[in-house]
Amino acid sequence: MQIKQISVFIENKAGRLYDVSKVLTENKINLRALSLAETSDFGILRLIVDKPDDALKILKANEFTVGITNVVAVEVPDQAGGLCSVLAIMDEADINVEYMYAFVEKKSNHAILIFRFDNLEDVVDTLHAKGLKMLSEKEVLSS
Amino acid sequence: MTIWNKKDETQGKKELQTTQSSRLIKLVNHLYHNVAFYKDKMDILGVKPSDIRNISDIRKLPFTTKDDMRDTYPLGLLAVDKKEIVEIHTSSGTTGKPVVDAYTINDIDLWSEVMARTLSMGDVGSEDTVQNAYGYGLFTGGLGVHYGSRRIGANVIPISGGNTIRQLSVMQDFKTTAITCTPSYCLYLAEVAKEQGIDFSKSSLKVGFFGAEPWSESMRSEIEEKLHLKALDIYGLTEIIGPGVAAECLEQDGLHIFEDHFYPEIINPETGEVLPDGEKGELVITTLTKEGTPILRYRTRDITYIETSICPCGRTSRRMHRLLGRTDDMLIIRGVNVFPSQIEQVLFKVEGVEPHYQLVVERKNQLDFLEVQVEINESIFSDEIKKLESIEKKIEHDLHTSLGIHTKVKLVEPKSIQRSEGKAKRIIDKRNI
């Protein structure tokens, strides 16, 4: 139950974020979720898109430095305590979150949480054993 | 105004040339018969010691380069028996093998003499207190000034570099009258003094001797204004003797070259052709009197020109203009020589990093900062900030280990470094000096 996340290296200078989104738009790639992490020198743009393999190819062809990483998506009810209940399970299992971000579903009244872990396979197994429902790529993209 | 060695420093041109000629003849004879390196070089050019009859024949002799000095490391250029050597200094060796200067007792005597001349340029005498903030150790700056001060009979405070707060308290407690350090450190000292509320208009300082890095007239004005002293430019290099090759007098109009010991020529760096006085080119120096490691026609890679006008101070030696640049891409960062090729070598060794880089030099708060911009690539890219930051830290650490300077490493996007005709522009020097 892992989904593909595209990451793009972005130098801290005007117009670079626009350049990425323009390339994706021109190639009709739809963003499902994104997060931007930054330091004083550079930023890392993380994207969940509808066609990750295409996005990877297109961005590379446009000379961006791109990576692809597996992350975990978890669906929670869009209400107080949604995130907390998931984090409680992770805390109990002593799982360290590298980073996370979230987006809200319009149709379903749910929120989807994206998690990045270091030792992904083990974590997925543990979470699975704890009964946490993780979404498949198809579920994330179609939700 | 005091002239340390009135006889030698004010001699007429003819007399000087006679001295230079006899010294050169003696030197070439000695080197040809005692140092295989020079014999080989002269044989290749077909020059015999007997071809050297006066100083103008010097242009028949082979050049010596920094690479030659490295290739002969450690003591391949030694011209005397090893037991005659009493002291050794070397360059930092950051560009590969260090350059060695081996001194006999007479060489130390010569060094003391030329440094006594240097300090006398700023009217330093036995009643003065010299705060020597050049580094002591293998670096020639510290001990060079030390020997000169001793020769004059001045009180030398061997405080060495760094520890700014202590520099300031020592300066006040012992009523320092002369300071020696790099010009950028001097300005830093002034900055810290201001924070500490120290008023230099009431200080005992009267003169400063600044060298080991390029500086400018505007920096001079700033130093003189902030520290209320006369700022003099001094020149030297490990290959020749250390400091004491040339120095400015209080006229501040070019550096008097101690040419009875260090013979200067200016050449076209591309053709090697000797240029007339007044024309700009690469400075070449021959040590006429050194014994341990004498050097024939050393190519300094420093660009300057020679001034022949008469100096009102009374000294008759020719003078070199303040340095105008380099023939290579060497950068001087806080007194440390840095070549882009060294940075490249370090980058090569960091796994996954490609040597696509650019160097940006800036001067902030009077200190030089070097930013190394390194292009990222997919093999080192990560979606995690901390992994990318650890690569930056790793490169900074490796650069510090091998160059001895702190740098700021910044990852940039591929191909963001400007390339012209396929060749990347490696250095952006934003220092206004």
Coordinates of C-alpha atoms in Angstrom, one line a residue:
Chain A
M1 CA 0.0 0.0 0.0
Q2 CA 2.5 2.5 -1.2
I3 CA 2.0 5.4 -3.6
K4 CA 4.4 7.3 -5.7
Q5 CA 5.5 10.8 -4.9
I6 CA 7.5 13.0 -7.3
S7 CA 10.0 15.3 -5.7
V8 CA 11.7 18.2 -7.6
F9 CA 14.7 20.2 -6.6
I10 CA 14.0 23.9 -6.7
E11 CA 16.6 26.6 -6.3
N12 CA 15.4 29.6 -4.3
K13 CA 14.9 32.0 -7.1
A14 CA 11.9 33.7 -8.6
G15 CA 9.9 31.8 -11.2
R16 CA 11.1 28.3 -10.6
L17 CA 7.9 27.0 -9.0
Y18 CA 5.9 28.5 -11.9
D19 CA 8.3 26.7 -14.3
V20 CA 7.5 23.3 -12.8
S21 CA 3.7 23.9 -12.8
K22 CA 3.8 25.2 -16.3
V23 CA 5.5 22.1 -17.6
L24 CA 3.0 19.9 -15.8
T25 CA 0.1 21.9 -17.1
E26 CA 1.3 21.7 -20.7
N27 CA 1.4 18.0 -20.4
K28 CA -2.0 17.8 -18.7
I29 CA -0.8 16.4 -15.5
N30 CA -3.1 17.0 -12.6
L31 CA -1.8 17.7 -9.1
R32 CA -3.6 15.8 -6.4
A33 CA -1.5 17.2 -3.5
L34 CA 1.7 19.0 -3.0
S35 CA 4.0 20.3 -0.3
L36 CA 7.0 22.5 -0.5
A37 CA 9.9 22.2 2.0
E38 CA 12.5 24.9 2.0
T39 CA 15.8 26.0 3.4
S40 CA 17.5 29.3 2.9
D41 CA 19.3 27.8 -0.2
F42 CA 16.8 25.6 -1.9
G43 CA 13.4 24.0 -1.8
I44 CA 12.0 20.5 -2.4
L45 CA 8.6 20.3 -4.1
R46 CA 6.8 17.1 -3.4
L47 CA 3.9 16.1 -5.6
I48 CA 1.2 13.5 -5.8
V49 CA 0.0 13.5 -9.4
D50 CA -2.4 11.5 -11.5
K51 CA 0.3 10.1 -13.8
P52 CA 3.5 9.9 -11.7
D53 CA 5.6 8.0 -14.3
D54 CA 4.7 10.5 -17.0
A55 CA 5.4 13.4 -14.7
L56 CA 8.8 12.0 -13.9
K57 CA 9.7 11.6 -17.6
I58 CA 8.5 15.1 -18.6
L59 CA 10.2 16.9 -15.7
K60 CA 13.5 15.1 -16.5
A61 CA 13.2 16.0 -20.1
N62 CA 12.8 19.6 -19.0
E63 CA 16.1 19.3 -17.1
F64 CA 14.6 19.4 -13.6
T65 CA 16.3 17.3 -10.9
V66 CA 13.6 14.9 -10.0
G67 CA 13.2 11.9 -7.7
I68 CA 10.5 9.4 -7.1
T69 CA 9.8 8.1 -3.6
N70 CA 7.2 5.8 -2.1
V71 CA 4.9 7.3 0.5
V72 CA 1.9 6.1 2.5
A73 CA -1.6 7.6 2.2
V74 CA -4.1 7.3 5.0
E75 CA -7.7 8.4 4.8
V76 CA -9.2 10.0 7.9
P77 CA -12.6 11.6 8.6
D78 CA -12.3 15.4 8.1
Q79 CA -13.1 16.2 11.7
A80 CA -11.3 17.1 14.9
G81 CA -9.0 14.3 16.0
G82 CA -8.6 12.8 12.6
L83 CA -4.9 13.2 12.3
C84 CA -4.4 12.7 16.0
S85 CA -5.8 9.2 16.0
V86 CA -3.4 8.1 13.2
L87 CA -0.4 9.7 14.9
A88 CA -1.4 7.9 18.2
I89 CA -1.0 4.6 16.4
M90 CA 2.4 5.5 15.1
D91 CA 3.5 6.9 18.4
E92 CA 2.5 3.6 20.1
A93 CA 4.5 1.6 17.5
D94 CA 7.5 4.0 17.9
I95 CA 7.4 5.0 14.3
N96 CA 9.3 8.2 13.3
V97 CA 7.6 10.3 10.6
E98 CA 10.2 12.0 8.2
Y99 CA 7.6 14.4 7.0
M100 CA 3.9 14.6 6.2
Y101 CA 1.3 16.7 4.5
A102 CA -2.5 16.5 4.0
F103 CA -5.2 17.4 1.6
V104 CA -9.0 17.4 1.9
E105 CA -11.4 15.5 -0.3
K106 CA -14.2 17.6 -1.7
K107 CA -16.6 14.9 -2.4
S108 CA -16.1 12.5 0.4
N109 CA -15.7 14.6 3.6
H110 CA -12.5 12.8 4.2
A111 CA -8.9 14.0 4.5
I112 CA -6.0 12.2 3.1
L113 CA -2.7 12.2 5.0
I114 CA 0.6 11.5 3.1
F115 CA 3.4 10.1 5.2
R116 CA 7.1 9.6 4.4
F117 CA 9.0 7.1 6.6
D118 CA 12.6 6.0 6.4
N119 CA 12.1 2.2 6.6
L120 CA 8.9 2.1 4.6
E121 CA 8.4 -1.6 4.2
D122 CA 8.6 -2.3 8.0
V123 CA 6.4 0.6 8.8
V124 CA 3.7 -0.5 6.3
D125 CA 3.7 -3.9 7.9
T126 CA 3.4 -2.6 11.3
L127 CA 0.6 -0.2 10.5
H128 CA -1.2 -2.9 8.6
A129 CA -1.0 -5.1 11.7
K130 CA -2.4 -2.3 13.8
G131 CA -5.4 -2.2 11.5
L132 CA -4.7 1.2 9.9
K133 CA -6.2 1.5 6.5
M134 CA -3.8 2.7 3.8
L135 CA -4.9 3.8 0.4
S136 CA -3.8 2.3 -2.9
E137 CA -2.6 4.5 -5.7
K138 CA -5.8 4.0 -7.5
E139 CA -7.8 5.0 -4.4
V140 CA -5.9 8.2 -3.9
L141 CA -6.1 9.2 -7.5
S142 CA -9.8 8.4 -7.9
S143 CA -11.0 9.7 -4.6
Chain B
M1 CA 62.8 59.5 8.4
T2 CA 65.1 56.6 9.1
I3 CA 66.7 54.6 6.4
W4 CA 67.9 51.4 7.9
N5 CA 70.8 50.7 5.6
K6 CA 71.7 54.0 4.1
K7 CA 74.7 52.7 2.2
D8 CA 72.8 50.0 0.3
E9 CA 69.4 51.6 0.1
T10 CA 70.6 54.9 -1.4
Q11 CA 73.4 53.7 -3.7
G12 CA 73.6 55.0 -7.2
K13 CA 72.2 53.0 -10.1
K14 CA 75.6 52.2 -11.5
E15 CA 77.0 51.0 -8.2
L16 CA 73.9 48.9 -7.7
Q17 CA 74.2 47.3 -11.1
T18 CA 77.8 46.4 -10.4
T19 CA 76.7 44.8 -7.2
Q20 CA 73.8 42.9 -8.9
S21 CA 76.1 41.7 -11.7
S22 CA 78.8 40.3 -9.4
R23 CA 76.1 38.6 -7.2
L24 CA 74.4 37.1 -10.2
I25 CA 77.6 35.7 -11.7
K26 CA 78.5 34.2 -8.4
L27 CA 75.0 32.7 -7.9
V28 CA 74.8 31.2 -11.4
N29 CA 78.2 29.6 -11.1
H30 CA 77.3 28.1 -7.7
L31 CA 73.9 26.8 -8.9
Y32 CA 75.2 25.3 -12.1
H33 CA 77.7 23.3 -10.2
N34 CA 75.7 22.4 -7.1
V35 CA 72.0 22.1 -8.0
A36 CA 71.2 19.5 -10.7
F37 CA 67.8 21.1 -11.3
Y38 CA 69.4 24.4 -12.5
K39 CA 72.2 22.7 -14.4
D40 CA 69.6 20.7 -16.4
K41 CA 67.5 23.7 -17.1
M42 CA 70.5 25.8 -18.3
D43 CA 71.8 22.9 -20.4
I44 CA 68.4 22.6 -22.1
L45 CA 68.6 26.3 -23.0
G46 CA 72.3 26.0 -23.9
V47 CA 73.4 28.6 -21.4
K48 CA 76.7 28.3 -19.6
P49 CA 77.7 30.2 -16.5
S50 CA 80.3 32.0 -18.6
D51 CA 77.5 33.5 -20.6
I52 CA 76.4 35.5 -17.6
R53 CA 78.7 38.6 -17.5
N54 CA 76.5 41.2 -16.1
I55 CA 73.0 41.7 -14.7
S56 CA 71.4 42.3 -18.1
D57 CA 72.4 38.7 -19.1
I58 CA 69.8 37.5 -16.6
R59 CA 67.3 37.2 -19.4
K60 CA 69.3 34.3 -20.8
L61 CA 68.5 32.2 -17.8
P62 CA 65.7 29.8 -17.4
F63 CA 62.5 30.6 -15.4
T64 CA 61.5 28.8 -12.3
T65 CA 57.8 28.1 -11.7
K66 CA 55.7 27.0 -8.8
D67 CA 55.4 23.6 -10.4
D68 CA 59.2 23.3 -10.5
M69 CA 59.3 24.0 -6.8
R70 CA 56.7 21.3 -6.1
D71 CA 58.4 18.8 -8.3
T72 CA 61.6 19.2 -6.3
Y73 CA 59.9 18.9 -3.0
P74 CA 61.2 18.7 -0.3
L75 CA 64.8 19.7 -0.7
G76 CA 65.6 19.3 -4.4
L77 CA 66.6 23.0 -4.7
L78 CA 68.9 23.0 -1.8
A79 CA 72.2 24.7 -2.8
V80 CA 74.2 24.1 0.3
D81 CA 75.0 21.1 2.5
K82 CA 72.0 20.1 4.6
K83 CA 73.9 20.8 7.8
E84 CA 74.1 24.5 6.9
I85 CA 70.3 24.8 7.1
V86 CA 69.0 26.4 10.4
E87 CA 65.4 26.9 9.7
I88 CA 62.7 25.8 7.3
H89 CA 59.4 27.4 6.3
T90 CA 56.9 26.2 3.8
S91 CA 53.7 27.4 2.2
S92 CA 50.5 25.9 3.4
G93 CA 50.7 23.3 0.6
T94 CA 47.0 23.7 -0.1
T95 CA 47.6 23.5 -3.9
G96 CA 49.5 20.3 -3.7
K97 CA 53.0 19.9 -2.4
P98 CA 54.1 22.9 -0.3
V99 CA 56.8 25.2 -1.4
V100 CA 59.9 25.0 0.8
D101 CA 62.2 27.8 1.9
A102 CA 65.3 26.5 3.7
Y103 CA 67.4 29.2 5.4
T104 CA 71.1 29.2 6.3
I105 CA 72.2 31.4 9.2
N106 CA 73.2 34.0 6.6
D107 CA 69.7 33.8 5.1
I108 CA 68.2 34.5 8.5
D109 CA 70.6 37.4 8.7
L110 CA 69.5 38.6 5.3
W111 CA 65.8 38.2 6.2
S112 CA 66.4 40.2 9.4
E113 CA 68.1 42.9 7.3
V114 CA 65.3 43.3 4.7
M115 CA 62.6 43.2 7.4
A116 CA 64.5 45.8 9.4
R117 CA 64.5 47.9 6.2
T118 CA 60.8 47.2 5.8
L119 CA 59.9 48.3 9.4
S120 CA 62.2 51.4 9.1
M121 CA 60.1 52.4 6.1
G122 CA 57.4 53.2 8.6
D123 CA 59.9 54.9 11.0
V124 CA 59.9 52.0 13.4
G125 CA 62.9 52.2 15.8
S126 CA 64.1 50.8 19.0
E127 CA 61.6 52.8 21.1
D128 CA 58.7 51.2 19.2
T129 CA 56.4 48.3 20.2
V130 CA 55.5 46.1 17.3
Q131 CA 52.3 44.0 17.7
N132 CA 52.9 41.2 15.3
A133 CA 49.5 39.7 14.4
Y134 CA 50.8 37.6 11.5
G135 CA 50.7 33.9 12.2
Y136 CA 53.8 32.3 13.7
G137 CA 54.8 28.9 12.5
L138 CA 55.6 27.6 9.1
F139 CA 54.0 30.6 7.6
T140 CA 56.7 33.2 6.9
G141 CA 54.8 36.3 8.0
G142 CA 55.2 35.8 11.8
L143 CA 58.9 35.1 12.1
G144 CA 59.8 37.5 9.2
V145 CA 58.4 40.5 11.1
H146 CA 59.8 39.0 14.3
Y147 CA 63.4 38.9 13.0
G148 CA 63.1 42.4 11.6
S149 CA 61.9 43.8 14.8
R150 CA 64.7 42.1 16.7
R151 CA 67.3 43.5 14.3
I152 CA 65.9 47.0 14.9
G153 CA 65.8 46.5 18.6
A154 CA 62.1 47.3 18.8
N155 CA 59.9 45.5 21.3
V156 CA 58.0 42.8 19.4
I157 CA 54.8 41.3 20.8
P158 CA 54.6 37.9 19.2
I159 CA 50.8 37.7 19.6
S160 CA 50.3 35.9 16.3
G161 CA 46.9 35.9 14.5
G162 CA 43.4 35.7 15.9
N163 CA 41.9 36.3 19.3
T164 CA 40.7 39.8 18.5
I165 CA 39.7 40.8 22.0
R166 CA 43.1 40.0 23.3
Q167 CA 44.7 41.9 20.4
L168 CA 42.8 45.0 21.5
S169 CA 43.7 44.7 25.2
V170 CA 47.4 44.0 24.5
M171 CA 47.4 47.0 22.1
Q172 CA 46.2 49.3 24.9
D173 CA 48.1 47.7 27.8
F174 CA 51.5 47.7 26.0
K175 CA 50.9 50.9 24.0
T176 CA 51.5 49.3 20.6
T177 CA 52.9 51.7 18.1
A178 CA 53.1 49.5 15.0
I179 CA 50.9 46.6 13.9
T180 CA 51.5 43.9 11.4
C181 CA 48.6 41.8 10.0
T182 CA 46.5 41.3 6.8
P183 CA 44.6 44.4 5.8
S184 CA 41.3 42.7 6.1
Y185 CA 42.1 41.5 9.6
C186 CA 43.0 45.1 10.5
L187 CA 39.6 46.3 9.4
Y188 CA 38.0 43.5 11.4
L189 CA 40.0 44.6 14.4
A190 CA 38.7 48.1 13.9
E191 CA 35.2 46.8 13.7
V192 CA 35.4 44.9 17.0
A193 CA 37.2 47.9 18.6
K194 CA 34.3 50.0 17.8
E195 CA 31.9 47.6 19.4
Q196 CA 34.1 47.6 22.5
G197 CA 34.0 51.4 22.5
I198 CA 37.7 51.8 21.9
D199 CA 38.7 55.2 20.4
F200 CA 41.7 54.9 18.1
S201 CA 42.2 58.7 18.0
K202 CA 43.7 58.3 21.4
S203 CA 45.7 55.2 20.7
S204 CA 49.4 54.9 20.5
L205 CA 49.4 53.3 17.1
K206 CA 51.3 55.2 14.4
V207 CA 51.9 52.7 11.6
G208 CA 50.7 49.4 10.2
F209 CA 52.4 47.0 7.7
F210 CA 49.8 45.1 5.7
G211 CA 50.3 42.3 3.2
A212 CA 49.7 38.7 2.3
E213 CA 46.5 39.5 0.4
P214 CA 45.4 42.0 -2.2
W215 CA 44.1 45.3 -1.0
S216 CA 43.4 48.7 -2.5
E217 CA 43.7 52.5 -2.0
S218 CA 40.2 52.7 -0.8
M219 CA 40.9 50.0 1.8
R220 CA 44.0 52.0 2.8
S221 CA 41.9 55.1 3.3
E222 CA 39.4 53.2 5.4
I223 CA 42.2 51.6 7.6
E224 CA 43.9 55.0 8.1
E225 CA 40.7 56.7 8.9
K226 CA 39.5 54.1 11.4
L227 CA 42.8 53.3 13.1
H228 CA 44.5 56.7 12.9
L229 CA 47.7 55.3 11.5
K230 CA 49.8 55.2 8.4
A231 CA 49.0 52.0 6.4
L232 CA 51.9 50.6 4.4
D233 CA 51.8 47.9 1.8
I234 CA 54.4 45.1 2.1
Y235 CA 55.2 42.3 -0.4
G236 CA 56.9 39.0 -0.1
L237 CA 56.4 35.3 -0.8
T238 CA 57.6 32.1 0.7
E239 CA 59.4 31.1 -2.6
I240 CA 61.7 34.1 -2.3
I241 CA 62.1 34.7 1.5
G242 CA 58.8 35.5 3.0
P243 CA 57.9 39.1 3.7
G244 CA 60.8 41.5 3.0
V245 CA 60.9 41.5 -0.8
A246 CA 59.5 45.0 -1.2
A247 CA 57.8 47.6 1.0
E248 CA 56.3 51.0 0.9
C249 CA 57.9 54.0 2.6
L250 CA 55.8 56.8 4.1
E251 CA 55.5 58.4 0.7
Q252 CA 53.1 55.5 -0.1
D253 CA 53.9 55.6 -3.8
G254 CA 54.9 52.1 -4.8
L255 CA 56.9 49.4 -2.9
H256 CA 60.7 49.8 -2.8
I257 CA 62.1 46.5 -4.0
F258 CA 65.2 45.5 -2.1
E259 CA 66.8 44.9 -5.5
D260 CA 70.3 44.5 -4.2
H261 CA 69.1 41.1 -2.9
F262 CA 65.9 40.4 -5.0
Y263 CA 66.3 41.3 -8.6
P264 CA 62.9 42.1 -10.3
E265 CA 61.9 41.7 -13.9
I266 CA 58.6 42.3 -15.5
I267 CA 57.7 39.8 -18.3
N268 CA 54.9 39.2 -20.8
P269 CA 53.3 36.2 -19.1
E270 CA 52.4 34.6 -22.4
T271 CA 55.7 35.0 -24.3
G272 CA 58.2 35.3 -21.4
E273 CA 59.6 38.4 -23.1
V274 CA 61.1 40.9 -20.7
L275 CA 59.2 44.2 -20.7
P276 CA 60.7 47.7 -20.0
D277 CA 60.2 49.4 -16.7
G278 CA 56.7 51.0 -16.6
E279 CA 55.0 48.3 -18.5
K280 CA 52.5 46.1 -16.9
G281 CA 53.2 42.3 -16.7
E282 CA 54.2 39.4 -14.5
L283 CA 56.7 40.0 -11.8
V284 CA 59.8 37.7 -11.9
I285 CA 62.3 37.6 -9.0
T286 CA 65.8 36.3 -8.7
T287 CA 67.3 35.9 -5.2
L288 CA 70.8 37.3 -5.7
T289 CA 72.2 36.5 -2.2
K290 CA 70.3 33.7 -0.7
E291 CA 72.2 30.5 0.1
G292 CA 69.9 27.8 1.2
T293 CA 67.3 27.7 -1.6
P294 CA 68.2 30.5 -4.1
I295 CA 65.8 30.9 -6.9
L296 CA 66.5 31.9 -10.5
R297 CA 63.8 34.0 -12.2
Y298 CA 60.9 32.9 -10.2
R299 CA 57.6 33.6 -11.9
T300 CA 55.4 35.0 -9.1
R301 CA 52.2 35.2 -11.3
D302 CA 51.6 38.6 -9.6
I303 CA 50.9 41.4 -12.1
T304 CA 52.4 44.8 -11.5
Y305 CA 54.7 47.3 -13.1
I306 CA 58.0 49.0 -12.1
E307 CA 58.2 52.6 -11.2
T308 CA 61.5 54.3 -11.8
S309 CA 60.7 57.9 -10.7
I310 CA 62.8 59.3 -7.8
C311 CA 61.2 58.8 -4.4
P312 CA 61.5 61.8 -2.1
C313 CA 62.4 59.4 0.8
G314 CA 65.9 59.1 -0.5
R315 CA 65.9 55.4 -1.3
T316 CA 67.1 54.8 -4.8
S317 CA 65.7 51.3 -5.5
R318 CA 63.1 50.8 -8.2
R319 CA 59.6 50.4 -6.9
M320 CA 56.7 48.1 -7.8
H321 CA 53.2 49.3 -8.0
R322 CA 50.7 47.8 -5.6
L323 CA 49.6 44.4 -7.1
L324 CA 47.2 44.7 -9.9
G325 CA 46.1 41.0 -10.2
R326 CA 47.2 37.5 -10.9
T327 CA 48.1 35.6 -14.1
D328 CA 46.3 32.6 -12.8
D329 CA 42.9 32.1 -11.2
M330 CA 44.2 32.0 -7.6
L331 CA 42.0 33.5 -5.0
I332 CA 43.2 34.8 -1.7
I333 CA 40.6 34.2 1.0
R334 CA 41.6 35.7 4.4
G335 CA 45.2 35.3 3.5
V336 CA 44.9 31.7 2.3
N337 CA 45.7 31.0 -1.3
V338 CA 42.9 29.0 -3.0
F339 CA 42.8 27.6 -6.5
P340 CA 39.5 26.5 -8.1
S341 CA 41.3 23.3 -9.0
Q342 CA 41.6 22.4 -5.3
I343 CA 37.9 22.8 -4.8
E344 CA 37.4 20.6 -7.8
Q345 CA 39.5 17.9 -6.3
V346 CA 37.5 17.9 -3.1
L347 CA 34.2 17.7 -5.0
F348 CA 35.5 14.8 -7.0
K349 CA 36.0 12.8 -3.9
V350 CA 32.5 13.3 -2.5
E351 CA 30.5 10.4 -3.7
G352 CA 27.9 11.3 -6.3
V353 CA 28.9 15.0 -6.5
E354 CA 29.9 16.2 -9.9
P355 CA 32.5 19.0 -10.2
H356 CA 30.1 21.5 -11.6
Y357 CA 30.7 24.4 -9.3
Q358 CA 31.0 28.1 -9.1
L359 CA 32.8 30.2 -6.5
V360 CA 31.3 33.4 -5.2
V361 CA 33.6 35.6 -3.0
E362 CA 32.2 38.4 -0.9
R363 CA 33.6 40.6 1.7
K364 CA 31.2 41.0 4.7
N365 CA 32.3 42.9 7.8
Q366 CA 35.7 43.2 6.3
L367 CA 36.1 39.4 6.1
D368 CA 36.2 37.3 3.0
F369 CA 33.4 34.7 2.5
L370 CA 33.6 32.0 -0.1
E371 CA 30.4 30.4 -1.3
V372 CA 30.8 27.2 -3.3
Q373 CA 27.8 26.6 -5.5
V374 CA 27.6 23.0 -6.5
E375 CA 25.1 21.7 -9.1
I376 CA 22.9 19.0 -7.8
N377 CA 22.3 15.8 -9.8
E378 CA 19.9 12.8 -9.5
S379 CA 22.3 10.5 -7.7
I380 CA 22.5 12.9 -4.7
F381 CA 19.1 14.4 -4.8
S382 CA 16.7 13.4 -2.1
D383 CA 13.1 14.3 -1.2
E384 CA 14.4 14.9 2.4
I385 CA 15.9 18.3 3.3
K386 CA 18.2 16.8 6.0
K387 CA 19.9 14.5 3.4
L388 CA 20.6 17.4 1.1
E389 CA 21.8 19.5 4.0
S390 CA 24.1 16.7 5.1
I391 CA 25.7 16.7 1.6
E392 CA 26.3 20.5 1.9
K393 CA 27.8 20.0 5.4
K394 CA 30.0 17.1 4.2
I395 CA 31.4 19.2 1.4
E396 CA 32.0 22.1 3.7
H397 CA 33.8 19.8 6.1
D398 CA 36.0 18.3 3.4
L399 CA 36.8 21.7 2.0
H400 CA 37.8 22.9 5.5
T401 CA 39.9 19.8 6.0
S402 CA 41.9 20.3 2.8
L403 CA 41.9 24.1 2.3
G404 CA 41.8 25.2 5.9
I405 CA 39.1 27.7 5.2
H406 CA 35.4 27.8 6.1
T407 CA 33.1 27.9 3.1
K408 CA 29.4 28.0 2.6
V409 CA 28.3 25.2 0.2
K410 CA 25.0 25.8 -1.6
L411 CA 23.4 23.2 -3.9
V412 CA 22.0 24.7 -7.1
E413 CA 20.0 23.4 -10.0
P414 CA 21.9 21.7 -12.8
K415 CA 23.1 24.0 -15.6
S416 CA 22.3 27.0 -13.5
I417 CA 26.0 27.9 -13.5
Q418 CA 26.7 30.2 -16.4
R419 CA 28.7 28.6 -19.2
S420 CA 30.4 30.5 -21.9
E421 CA 31.8 28.7 -24.9
G422 CA 31.3 25.5 -23.0
K423 CA 33.6 26.6 -20.2
A424 CA 32.0 27.5 -17.0
K425 CA 32.8 30.8 -15.4
R426 CA 34.2 29.6 -12.1
I427 CA 34.7 32.6 -10.1
I428 CA 32.5 35.6 -9.2
D429 CA 34.5 38.0 -7.1
K430 CA 32.2 40.5 -5.5
R431 CA 34.8 42.0 -3.3
N432 CA 35.4 45.7 -4.1
I433 CA 39.0 45.9 -3.4

